[in-house]
């Protein structure tokens, strides 16, 4: 597995591979890898010949500087996982390489109204930062395909909107959420959960599963009320939002007959903010 710190070195590695017709996949990450990320590598291997994983903790997508500071960076462990998974190359630039003019470099594109809903309402400017770095990573790798996890449902939508904005010829593949045996969605943030938080965190997947299991029994409003009630009285858990939304617009679903429905949740569990979602139909 090759490791690249600069765009130039990465491009030099990829150039002959592309010239010989190899299909390139990019799996963008911020490191602190878990089996969810490895599942993206596996899907990438089914869809391309050469797999590049990027590890870059992107400063422009953090709204809270403390969150950026405490973001886990277990780089040796990450590299060992990628090596075991059969990844071909890792791109791990520093901040100067990605933001030569400084991380306050100007970037603003129209991502549509969904930018301002849900996560966008709680983390102002977050998706501008995400799309800014993903565009830079796309420019560095020029992949044929790129893998993103469904866990960050809104992020995938924003990246697709960015792709449309620049008319980039890249196929985005959304990979299913990987869960622990008890239902908790895998996330790099889970390591911050105390034992007590870890137990309480199960309410997220349970409330989503409730909607999926009872979709035919109740109205949309009843489903939301009942799912939210599951959070009542759980110590240290504060719900930011729970919604059944249209998967294209992220606006609250108006009717159960809509085609593309997804239940999405965000909650603070102890001091850790978790998100999760389930596609309902
Ligand atoms: O999902 C993530 O890990 C990040 O938001 C991404 C897509 C790597 C951009 O920094």
XYZ file of N, CA and C and ligand atoms in Angstrom:
853
model
N 0.851 -1.196 0.000
C 0.000 0.000 0.000
C 0.887 1.248 0.000
N 0.638 2.123 -0.953
C 1.444 3.351 -1.076
C 0.834 4.464 -0.222
N 1.708 5.297 0.313
C 1.212 6.449 1.100
C 1.665 7.734 0.424
N 0.735 8.656 0.226
C 1.048 9.920 -0.454
C 0.702 11.081 0.464
N 1.639 12.023 0.533
C 1.375 13.215 1.361
C 1.052 14.416 0.481
N 1.399 14.304 -0.816
C 1.165 15.457 -1.708
C 0.293 15.037 -2.903
N -0.400 16.028 -3.439
C -1.245 15.796 -4.617
C -0.356 15.370 -5.790
N 0.829 15.998 -5.885
C 1.723 15.707 -7.013
C 2.146 14.238 -7.005
N 2.507 13.720 -5.824
C 2.943 12.316 -5.730
C 1.786 11.375 -6.059
N 0.606 11.728 -5.574
C -0.579 10.900 -5.846
C -0.890 10.882 -7.344
N -0.853 12.055 -7.950
C -1.160 12.156 -9.389
C -0.137 11.366 -10.222
N 1.136 11.448 -9.796
C 2.189 10.726 -10.536
C 1.954 9.212 -10.456
N 1.462 8.736 -9.302
C 1.160 7.307 -9.137
C -0.032 6.903 -10.015
N -1.032 7.772 -10.057
C -2.281 7.405 -10.745
C -2.179 7.523 -12.272
N -1.320 8.419 -12.736
C -1.284 8.723 -14.177
C -1.125 7.474 -15.062
N -0.078 6.633 -14.840
C 0.060 5.452 -15.717
C -1.079 4.449 -15.530
N -1.629 4.394 -14.329
C -2.735 3.449 -14.095
C -3.951 3.868 -14.911
N -4.226 5.165 -14.889
C -5.364 5.677 -15.672
C -5.109 5.452 -17.157
N -3.856 5.716 -17.578
C -3.516 5.573 -19.003
C -3.718 4.133 -19.450
N -3.535 3.179 -18.526
C -3.716 1.777 -18.924
C -5.166 1.312 -18.716
N -6.049 2.274 -18.444
C -7.482 1.956 -18.416
C -8.013 1.478 -17.070
N -7.202 1.600 -16.029
C -7.677 1.152 -14.706
C -8.738 2.115 -14.174
N -9.730 1.530 -13.533
C -10.802 2.334 -12.939
C -10.398 2.688 -11.506
N -10.529 3.967 -11.164
C -10.045 4.448 -9.859
C -11.227 4.763 -8.937
N -11.149 4.281 -7.698
C -12.172 4.621 -6.691
C -11.532 5.443 -5.591
N -12.283 6.425 -5.100
C -11.839 7.212 -3.947
C -12.781 6.959 -2.774
N -12.204 6.680 -1.618
C -12.976 6.564 -0.379
C -12.485 7.681 0.552
N -13.201 8.810 0.581
C -12.752 9.922 1.430
C -13.115 9.666 2.894
N -12.159 9.871 3.801
C -12.441 9.690 5.235
C -11.691 10.760 6.028
N -12.052 10.837 7.292
C -11.285 11.686 8.202
C -10.507 10.803 9.180
N -10.324 9.540 8.819
C -9.570 8.632 9.675
C -10.412 8.140 10.841
N -9.728 7.637 11.898
C -10.407 6.973 13.023
C -11.322 5.888 12.448
N -10.709 5.053 11.646
C -11.475 4.106 10.833
C -12.089 2.985 11.671
N -13.234 2.523 11.214
C -13.919 1.389 11.835
C -14.454 0.518 10.695
N -15.202 -0.528 11.077
C -15.643 -1.454 10.023
C -16.597 -0.824 9.009
N -17.231 0.272 9.399
C -18.070 0.987 8.437
C -17.215 1.482 7.274
N -16.060 2.073 7.599
C -15.160 2.552 6.538
C -14.647 1.377 5.701
N -14.321 0.297 6.392
C -13.768 -0.855 5.653
C -14.817 -1.410 4.687
N -16.089 -1.308 5.084
C -17.138 -1.770 4.158
C -17.135 -0.899 2.891
N -16.778 0.384 3.014
C -16.690 1.256 1.827
C -15.548 0.793 0.922
N -14.435 0.390 1.551
C -13.288 -0.113 0.760
C -13.720 -1.367 0.000
N -14.483 -2.220 0.680
C -14.920 -3.478 0.040
C -15.841 -3.191 -1.154
N -16.772 -2.253 -0.965
C -17.671 -1.900 -2.081
C -16.845 -1.285 -3.215
N -15.853 -0.467 -2.838
C -14.988 0.162 -3.852
C -14.280 -0.914 -4.672
N -13.822 -1.968 -3.987
C -13.101 -3.035 -4.697
C -13.997 -3.763 -5.702
N -15.313 -3.750 -5.429
C -16.226 -4.391 -6.392
C -16.510 -3.486 -7.590
N -16.137 -2.212 -7.451
C -16.510 -1.244 -8.486
C -15.343 -0.590 -9.203
N -14.114 -0.927 -8.802
C -12.948 -0.271 -9.411
C -11.731 -1.170 -9.272
N -10.646 -0.789 -9.980
C -9.415 -1.595 -9.948
C -8.448 -1.100 -8.882
N -8.415 0.209 -8.697
C -7.443 0.814 -7.780
C -8.208 1.631 -6.741
N -7.925 1.358 -5.478
C -8.676 2.032 -4.407
C -7.753 2.988 -3.660
N -8.150 4.261 -3.668
C -7.421 5.280 -2.908
C -8.317 5.706 -1.749
N -7.765 5.638 -0.540
C -8.498 6.138 0.631
C -7.814 7.432 1.065
N -8.589 8.486 1.292
C -7.965 9.703 1.823
C -8.264 9.802 3.309
N -7.270 10.251 4.051
C -7.436 10.503 5.491
C -7.059 11.962 5.701
N -8.045 12.782 6.003
C -7.765 14.209 6.203
C -8.850 14.776 7.107
N -8.434 15.252 8.269
C -9.398 15.875 9.184
C -9.543 17.319 8.719
N -10.683 17.570 8.073
C -10.859 18.827 7.334
C -11.319 19.968 8.240
N -10.466 20.953 8.481
C -10.833 22.009 9.433
C -12.065 22.814 9.020
N -12.320 22.951 7.695
C -13.390 23.877 7.293
C -14.802 23.316 7.517
N -14.926 22.043 7.892
C -16.268 21.515 8.113
C -16.633 21.426 9.595
N -15.702 21.842 10.461
C -15.991 21.817 11.897
C -16.535 23.168 12.321
N -17.687 23.141 12.987
C -18.239 24.415 13.444
C -17.755 24.724 14.866
N -17.291 23.671 15.560
C -16.814 23.855 16.925
C -15.319 23.496 16.974
N -14.457 24.479 17.231
C -13.008 24.216 17.232
C -12.605 23.110 18.219
N -13.378 22.964 19.308
C -13.058 21.906 20.302
C -13.271 20.523 19.693
N -14.301 20.445 18.841
C -14.630 19.198 18.169
C -13.473 18.800 17.223
N -12.934 19.798 16.524
C -11.798 19.571 15.619
C -10.582 19.089 16.414
N -10.355 19.751 17.535
C -9.191 19.425 18.366
C -9.277 18.000 18.915
N -10.491 17.616 19.352
C -10.595 16.289 19.999
C -10.919 15.169 18.993
N -10.944 15.507 17.698
C -11.239 14.464 16.711
C -10.137 13.408 16.763
N -10.486 12.106 16.940
C -9.452 11.082 17.104
C -8.569 10.925 15.858
N -7.263 10.705 16.073
C -6.335 10.563 14.933
C -5.409 9.351 15.128
N -5.971 8.142 15.188
C -5.149 6.935 15.428
C -4.525 6.420 14.129
N -3.543 7.147 13.610
C -3.102 6.945 12.235
C -2.477 5.554 11.992
N -1.679 5.060 12.977
C -1.056 3.731 12.765
C -2.130 2.653 12.617
N -3.133 2.742 13.488
C -4.247 1.787 13.471
C -5.015 1.889 12.141
N -5.229 3.119 11.690
C -5.946 3.320 10.416
C -5.185 2.665 9.257
N -3.869 2.905 9.235
C -3.069 2.377 8.117
C -3.072 0.853 8.137
N -3.011 0.270 9.354
C -3.034 -1.199 9.456
C -4.367 -1.740 8.934
N -5.462 -1.063 9.266
C -6.788 -1.525 8.792
C -6.871 -1.452 7.268
N -6.344 -0.367 6.704
C -6.415 -0.193 5.240
C -5.532 -1.214 4.530
N -4.368 -1.461 5.119
C -3.462 -2.475 4.554
C -4.162 -3.843 4.533
N -4.777 -4.210 5.672
C -5.491 -5.502 5.768
C -6.625 -5.582 4.760
N -7.278 -4.450 4.520
C -8.444 -4.439 3.616
C -8.020 -4.487 2.147
N -6.721 -4.343 1.884
C -6.244 -4.417 0.495
C -6.378 -3.101 -0.252
N -6.381 -1.995 0.493
C -6.424 -0.670 -0.139
C -5.098 -0.450 -0.890
N -5.143 0.208 -2.048
C -3.913 0.374 -2.837
C -3.105 1.600 -2.459
N -3.782 2.675 -2.077
C -3.056 3.905 -1.767
C -3.794 4.732 -0.739
N -3.027 5.433 0.100
C -3.630 6.321 1.102
C -3.106 7.725 0.844
N -4.030 8.657 0.728
C -3.651 10.058 0.544
C -3.857 10.749 1.879
N -2.757 11.150 2.516
C -2.897 11.818 3.815
C -2.120 13.142 3.817
N -2.722 14.154 3.193
C -2.062 15.462 3.097
C -2.150 16.210 4.424
N -1.329 17.251 4.578
C -1.529 18.125 5.740
C -2.404 19.315 5.306
N -2.723 20.165 6.271
C -3.666 21.262 5.997
C -3.110 22.198 4.909
N -1.808 22.454 4.951
C -1.201 23.375 3.958
C -1.326 22.814 2.539
N -1.220 21.493 2.421
C -1.306 20.879 1.085
C -2.712 21.087 0.488
N -3.726 20.988 1.349
C -5.098 21.118 0.841
C -5.557 22.577 0.801
N -5.016 23.393 1.713
C -5.408 24.805 1.759
C -4.153 25.669 1.720
N -3.477 25.720 0.552
C -2.218 26.473 0.472
C -2.385 27.947 0.847
N -3.580 28.488 0.605
C -3.782 29.915 0.927
C -4.374 30.093 2.322
N -4.463 29.000 3.094
C -5.050 29.087 4.442
C -6.455 28.513 4.454
N -6.859 27.973 5.628
C -8.152 27.290 5.723
C -9.332 28.262 5.693
N -9.034 29.573 5.634
C -10.146 30.529 5.505
C -10.388 30.900 4.030
N -9.759 30.125 3.143
C -9.953 30.282 1.691
C -11.451 30.367 1.365
N -11.812 31.240 0.447
C -13.240 31.462 0.126
C -13.824 30.272 -0.639
N -15.032 29.902 -0.268
C -15.756 28.841 -0.987
C -17.220 29.024 -0.686
N -18.013 29.170 -1.677
C -19.458 29.108 -1.457
C -20.144 28.678 -2.730
N -20.910 27.588 -2.643
C -21.696 27.194 -3.815
C -23.130 26.948 -3.359
N -24.034 27.000 -4.314
C -25.446 26.777 -3.996
C -25.695 25.270 -3.902
N -26.029 24.819 -2.695
C -26.277 23.383 -2.497
C -27.780 23.104 -2.375
N -28.588 24.129 -2.601
C -30.035 23.952 -2.479
C -30.482 24.155 -1.044
N -31.800 24.181 -0.874
C -32.354 24.491 0.451
C -32.024 23.430 1.499
N -31.804 22.182 1.036
C -31.531 21.092 1.993
C -30.261 21.362 2.804
N -29.402 22.253 2.283
C -28.179 22.584 3.039
C -28.512 23.135 4.430
N -29.655 23.826 4.526
C -29.940 24.558 5.759
C -30.823 23.777 6.726
N -31.223 22.564 6.329
C -32.116 21.776 7.177
C -31.300 20.819 8.049
N -31.928 20.240 9.031
C -31.365 19.161 9.864
C -29.940 19.465 10.337
N -28.925 18.714 9.875
C -27.549 18.981 10.314
C -27.129 20.403 9.976
N -27.596 20.879 8.823
C -27.235 22.226 8.368
C -27.732 23.298 9.321
N -28.861 23.027 9.987
C -29.404 24.006 10.933
C -28.596 24.001 12.232
N -28.051 22.856 12.585
C -27.281 22.746 13.837
C -25.803 23.068 13.637
N -25.316 22.876 12.391
C -23.884 23.088 12.127
C -23.763 24.008 10.924
N -23.891 25.294 11.201
C -23.917 26.295 10.116
C -22.630 26.255 9.296
N -22.789 26.143 7.986
C -21.627 26.160 7.087
C -20.955 24.801 6.937
N -21.450 23.821 7.684
C -20.810 22.495 7.663
C -20.710 21.929 6.245
N -21.800 22.005 5.487
C -21.783 21.371 4.154
C -21.013 22.176 3.119
N -20.804 23.461 3.389
C -19.903 24.207 2.508
C -18.487 23.649 2.706
N -18.115 23.424 3.967
C -16.791 22.873 4.270
C -16.611 21.463 3.718
N -17.667 20.649 3.850
C -17.582 19.271 3.340
C -17.420 19.278 1.822
N -18.246 20.062 1.139
C -18.172 20.038 -0.332
C -16.873 20.680 -0.823
N -16.378 21.657 -0.073
C -15.094 22.297 -0.432
C -13.975 21.253 -0.438
N -13.888 20.458 0.628
C -12.776 19.494 0.685
C -13.021 18.334 -0.284
N -14.265 17.907 -0.424
C -14.518 16.773 -1.328
C -14.187 17.183 -2.770
N -14.474 18.442 -3.128
C -14.105 18.917 -4.478
C -12.578 18.886 -4.632
N -11.863 19.308 -3.613
C -10.393 19.294 -3.678
C -9.872 17.855 -3.800
N -10.510 16.937 -3.066
C -10.086 15.524 -3.134
C -10.408 14.955 -4.521
N -11.577 15.324 -5.045
C -11.941 14.867 -6.397
C -10.930 15.410 -7.419
N -10.528 16.655 -7.255
C -9.549 17.250 -8.187
C -8.197 16.537 -8.079
N -7.838 16.129 -6.863
C -6.537 15.481 -6.661
C -6.523 14.071 -7.254
N -7.635 13.358 -7.108
C -7.670 11.935 -7.505
C -8.304 11.752 -8.897
N -9.262 12.608 -9.227
C -10.071 12.438 -10.448
C -10.551 10.985 -10.572
N -11.308 10.555 -9.550
C -11.741 9.151 -9.542
C -12.890 8.902 -10.528
N -13.086 7.637 -10.875
C -14.273 7.267 -11.654
C -15.471 7.129 -10.727
N -15.213 6.575 -9.534
C -16.282 6.379 -8.545
C -15.796 6.848 -7.175
N -16.749 7.250 -6.337
C -16.400 7.626 -4.961
C -17.465 7.052 -4.039
N -17.011 6.556 -2.881
C -17.915 5.875 -1.952
C -18.204 6.775 -0.750
N -19.456 6.837 -0.363
C -19.833 7.562 0.850
C -20.827 6.709 1.617
N -20.814 6.855 2.945
C -21.709 6.046 3.777
C -23.081 6.701 3.904
N -24.100 5.868 3.874
C -25.479 6.359 4.056
C -25.690 6.956 5.451
N -24.818 6.589 6.389
C -24.934 7.122 7.754
C -25.021 8.648 7.725
N -24.223 9.276 6.827
C -24.285 10.733 6.657
C -25.175 11.029 5.461
N -26.449 10.759 5.640
C -27.413 10.800 4.542
C -27.418 12.175 3.862
N -27.462 13.222 4.679
C -27.539 14.582 4.139
C -26.237 14.944 3.412
N -25.121 14.438 3.940
C -23.820 14.698 3.309
C -23.800 14.148 1.875
N -24.335 12.928 1.701
C -24.337 12.333 0.356
C -25.161 13.201 -0.599
N -26.302 13.680 -0.105
C -27.154 14.542 -0.937
C -26.400 15.814 -1.325
N -25.707 16.418 -0.357
C -24.962 17.659 -0.614
C -23.827 17.414 -1.617
N -23.169 16.260 -1.491
C -22.065 15.955 -2.411
C -22.610 15.738 -3.827
N -23.763 15.085 -3.909
C -24.377 14.908 -5.242
C -24.752 16.268 -5.829
N -25.224 17.187 -4.989
C -25.573 18.528 -5.485
C -24.322 19.279 -5.934
N -23.218 19.094 -5.208
C -21.949 19.730 -5.590
C -21.471 19.182 -6.936
N -21.615 17.861 -7.089
C -21.212 17.189 -8.333
C -21.998 17.760 -9.520
N -23.304 17.944 -9.296
C -24.164 18.489 -10.358
C -23.752 19.934 -10.659
N -23.434 20.691 -9.604
C -23.025 22.101 -9.757
C -21.811 22.216 -10.692
N -20.832 21.331 -10.517
C -19.605 21.398 -11.329
C -19.646 20.454 -12.534
N -20.754 19.700 -12.635
C -20.903 18.774 -13.742
C -19.726 17.778 -13.802
N -19.397 17.191 -12.662
C -18.233 16.289 -12.595
C -18.639 14.871 -13.006
N -17.807 14.215 -13.832
C -18.168 12.879 -14.310
C -17.736 11.778 -13.331
N -18.283 11.833 -12.113
C -17.891 10.853 -11.084
C -19.174 10.163 -10.606
N -19.113 8.840 -10.461
C -20.278 8.115 -9.952
C -20.173 8.022 -8.434
N -21.230 8.441 -7.766
C -21.247 8.352 -6.298
C -21.971 7.071 -5.906
N -21.343 6.279 -5.071
C -21.997 5.061 -4.577
C -22.249 5.236 -3.077
N -23.506 5.101 -2.693
C -23.877 5.228 -1.285
C -23.886 3.836 -0.662
N -23.101 3.660 0.384
C -22.954 2.328 0.984
C -23.785 2.235 2.269
N -24.370 1.058 2.511
C -25.272 0.914 3.655
C -24.595 1.180 5.002
N -25.403 1.557 5.981
C -24.893 1.801 7.341
C -24.459 0.459 7.948
N -23.307 0.455 8.576
C -22.852 -0.751 9.282
C -23.112 -0.518 10.771
N -23.784 -1.496 11.389
C -24.203 -1.352 12.789
C -23.493 -2.353 13.686
N -23.330 -1.975 14.945
C -22.885 -2.943 15.947
C -24.017 -3.967 16.109
N -23.724 -5.115 16.781
C -24.743 -6.169 16.908
C -26.020 -5.662 17.573
N -25.876 -4.689 18.476
C -27.070 -4.200 19.176
C -27.758 -3.048 18.446
N -27.267 -2.672 17.279
C -27.990 -1.681 16.460
C -27.308 -0.330 16.348
N -26.378 -0.013 17.243
C -25.727 1.309 17.165
C -24.972 1.446 15.842
N -25.233 2.531 15.126
C -24.524 2.773 13.860
C -23.053 3.046 14.159
N -22.152 2.401 13.408
C -20.721 2.625 13.645
C -20.370 4.072 13.294
N -19.533 4.662 14.144
C -19.109 6.051 13.950
C -17.802 6.264 14.692
N -16.965 7.131 14.124
C -15.694 7.441 14.783
C -15.939 8.110 16.128
N -17.114 8.695 16.295
C -17.412 9.394 17.550
C -17.798 8.453 18.681
N -18.125 7.185 18.345
C -18.609 6.266 19.378
C -17.577 6.038 20.486
N -16.290 6.232 20.165
C -15.267 5.994 21.197
C -15.380 7.002 22.343
N -16.085 8.104 22.119
C -16.251 9.097 23.191
C -17.376 8.713 24.152
N -18.166 7.674 23.805
C -19.309 7.306 24.656
C -18.834 6.582 25.914
N -19.324 6.994 27.076
C -19.035 6.245 28.303
C -19.889 4.973 28.268
N -19.656 4.061 29.209
C -20.444 2.818 29.232
C -21.937 3.120 29.332
N -22.234 4.103 30.168
C -23.625 4.515 30.379
C -24.200 5.105 29.071
N -23.428 6.007 28.448
C -23.857 6.609 27.165
C -24.098 5.520 26.126
N -23.202 4.546 26.120
C -23.267 3.482 25.106
C -24.609 2.764 25.182
N -25.083 2.515 26.444
C -26.396 1.866 26.619
C -27.492 2.796 26.108
N -27.392 4.074 26.510
C -28.430 5.041 26.152
C -28.483 5.312 24.646
N -27.337 5.149 23.984
C -27.270 5.482 22.554
C -28.166 4.580 21.699
N -28.563 3.445 22.260
C -29.363 2.496 21.467
C -30.732 3.047 21.097
N -31.153 4.083 21.843
C -32.470 4.654 21.543
C -32.513 5.210 20.110
N -31.390 5.632 19.572
C -31.422 6.190 18.204
C -31.868 5.130 17.202
N -31.161 4.001 17.187
C -31.529 2.980 16.191
C -32.910 2.395 16.512
N -33.242 2.304 17.818
C -34.566 1.737 18.178
C -35.689 2.645 17.679
N -35.494 3.953 17.804
C -36.571 4.864 17.392
C -36.751 4.829 15.865
N -35.653 4.673 15.140
C -35.756 4.580 13.678
C -36.420 3.268 13.272
N -35.995 2.202 13.954
C -36.565 0.875 13.663
C -38.058 0.869 13.962
N -38.458 1.638 15.005
C -39.870 1.724 15.361
C -40.676 2.232 14.153
N -40.139 3.265 13.508
C -40.852 3.843 12.354
C -40.959 2.812 11.227
N -39.847 2.119 10.998
C -39.831 1.110 9.933
C -40.835 -0.014 10.242
N -40.837 -0.474 11.487
C -41.689 -1.614 11.869
C -43.171 -1.255 11.910
N -43.472 0.014 12.219
C -44.878 0.382 12.439
C -45.421 1.313 11.366
N -44.702 1.400 10.253
C -45.059 2.375 9.214
C -46.509 2.224 8.748
N -46.966 0.984 8.631
C -48.324 0.770 8.100
C -49.413 1.026 9.140
N -49.019 1.054 10.423
C -50.031 1.146 11.489
C -50.476 2.556 11.829
N -49.556 3.524 11.698
C -49.826 4.874 12.206
C -49.689 5.927 11.110
N -50.214 7.116 11.410
C -49.986 8.250 10.507
C -48.545 8.730 10.687
N -48.079 9.599 9.778
C -46.716 10.146 9.895
C -46.546 10.880 11.218
N -47.555 11.677 11.568
C -47.462 12.464 12.814
C -47.391 11.533 14.020
N -48.211 10.470 14.001
C -48.199 9.520 15.134
C -46.850 8.801 15.221
N -46.329 8.424 14.056
C -45.026 7.722 14.053
C -43.952 8.602 14.690
N -43.949 9.882 14.312
C -42.934 10.798 14.849
C -43.113 10.997 16.343
N -44.366 11.187 16.766
C -44.632 11.420 18.199
C -44.214 10.208 19.012
N -44.566 9.026 18.519
C -44.254 7.805 19.278
C -42.749 7.542 19.293
N -42.094 7.799 18.167
C -40.641 7.586 18.117
C -39.944 8.557 19.069
N -40.392 9.811 19.084
C -39.772 10.819 19.966
C -40.002 10.469 21.431
N -41.179 9.875 21.719
C -41.507 9.537 23.118
C -40.529 8.506 23.676
N -39.888 7.734 22.807
C -38.924 6.733 23.285
C -37.728 7.394 23.977
N -37.509 8.687 23.691
C -36.365 9.413 24.286
C -36.696 9.965 25.665
N -38.014 9.980 26.006
C -38.416 10.601 27.269
C -37.773 9.881 28.439
N -37.196 10.651 29.319
C -36.699 10.099 30.583
C -35.387 9.341 30.459
N -34.740 9.353 29.285
C -33.423 8.693 29.216
C -32.368 9.708 29.633
N -31.669 9.370 30.717
C -30.667 10.278 31.294
C -29.607 10.671 30.287
N -29.327 11.949 30.190
C -28.186 12.415 29.391
C -28.406 12.359 27.898
N -29.640 12.079 27.446
C -29.888 12.053 25.997
C -30.779 13.240 25.614
N -30.295 14.074 24.740
C -31.077 15.248 24.306
C -31.255 15.178 22.794
N -32.521 15.094 22.391
C -32.839 14.961 20.964
C -32.685 16.319 20.270
N -31.918 16.361 19.183
C -31.858 17.593 18.376
C -32.992 17.591 17.363
N -33.159 16.489 16.656
C -34.311 16.367 15.766
C -34.602 14.891 15.509
N -35.866 14.626 15.233
C -36.277 13.312 14.726
C -37.305 13.618 13.655
N -37.073 13.182 12.456
C -38.003 13.547 11.386
C -38.152 12.414 10.375
N -39.335 12.359 9.796
C -39.525 11.483 8.634
C -39.589 12.436 7.441
N -38.617 12.315 6.569
C -38.459 13.342 5.538
C -38.455 12.735 4.150
N -38.652 13.609 3.172
C -38.464 13.221 1.783
C -36.958 13.121 1.538
N -36.509 11.994 1.040
C -35.075 11.749 0.886
C -34.389 12.616 -0.153
N -35.167 13.284 -1.033
C -34.559 14.160 -2.044
C -34.417 15.590 -1.549
N -35.401 16.014 -0.741
C -35.416 17.427 -0.327
C -35.081 17.596 1.159
N -35.249 16.540 1.920
C -35.106 16.537 3.388
C -36.183 17.366 4.086
N -37.172 17.842 3.313
C -38.331 18.503 3.924
C -39.160 17.413 4.604
N -39.880 17.780 5.691
C -40.732 16.778 6.335
C -41.676 16.143 5.307
N -41.824 14.833 5.395
C -42.701 14.142 4.439
C -44.128 14.651 4.620
N -44.818 14.837 3.491
C -46.197 15.337 3.578
C -47.185 14.182 3.577
N -46.771 13.084 2.954
C -47.707 11.970 2.828
C -46.945 10.650 2.842
N -47.608 9.627 3.387
C -46.968 8.302 3.428
C -46.830 7.719 2.020
N -47.546 8.306 1.073
C -47.493 7.787 -0.301
C -46.245 8.265 -1.047
N -45.520 9.239 -0.466
C -44.290 9.714 -1.141
C -43.332 8.537 -1.341
N -42.549 8.615 -2.424
C -41.704 7.488 -2.818
C -40.485 7.260 -1.960
N -39.807 8.369 -1.631
C -38.459 8.271 -1.102
C -38.478 8.825 0.323
N -38.788 7.960 1.305
C -38.916 8.446 2.680
C -37.780 7.916 3.541
N -37.289 8.801 4.393
C -36.195 8.409 5.277
C -36.456 9.008 6.653
N -36.192 8.225 7.694
C -36.284 8.765 9.058
C -34.873 9.135 9.489
N -34.729 10.348 10.011
C -33.392 10.819 10.401
C -33.432 11.342 11.830
N -32.342 11.112 12.535
C -32.287 11.550 13.927
C -30.904 12.084 14.259
N -30.877 13.056 15.171
C -29.614 13.508 15.778
C -29.898 13.721 17.254
N -28.988 13.275 18.098
C -29.178 13.458 19.536
C -27.822 13.543 20.208
N -27.788 14.306 21.277
C -26.587 14.360 22.099
C -26.731 13.254 23.136
N -25.735 12.391 23.214
C -25.744 11.311 24.210
C -24.538 11.580 25.105
N -24.799 11.996 26.342
C -23.701 12.498 27.169
C -23.141 13.727 26.472
N -21.837 13.721 26.197
C -21.278 14.903 25.510
C -21.023 14.619 24.027
N -21.529 13.482 23.538
C -21.257 13.088 22.142
C -22.513 13.244 21.296
N -22.364 13.928 20.177
C -23.528 14.102 19.292
C -23.521 12.992 18.244
N -24.637 12.248 18.184
C -24.733 11.126 17.241
C -25.826 11.404 16.214
N -25.618 10.887 15.001
C -26.685 10.941 13.989
C -26.916 9.528 13.466
N -28.116 9.315 12.957
C -28.439 7.993 12.384
C -29.642 8.186 11.461
N -29.903 7.217 10.620
C -31.087 7.285 9.768
C -31.456 5.905 9.273
N -32.691 5.760 8.830
C -33.111 4.525 8.159
C -34.006 4.895 6.984
N -33.743 4.251 5.870
C -34.593 4.469 4.702
C -35.876 3.683 4.931
N -37.003 4.363 4.841
C -38.283 3.715 5.126
C -38.846 3.110 3.845
N -38.745 3.853 2.779
C -39.137 3.301 1.459
C -38.619 4.171 0.339
O -17.664 11.843 6.118
C -16.518 12.259 6.338
O -15.687 11.574 6.939
C -16.134 13.648 5.859
O -17.196 14.523 5.958
C -15.525 13.653 4.446
C -16.538 13.213 3.406
C -14.317 12.751 4.399
C -15.080 15.078 4.081
O -14.142 15.555 4.984
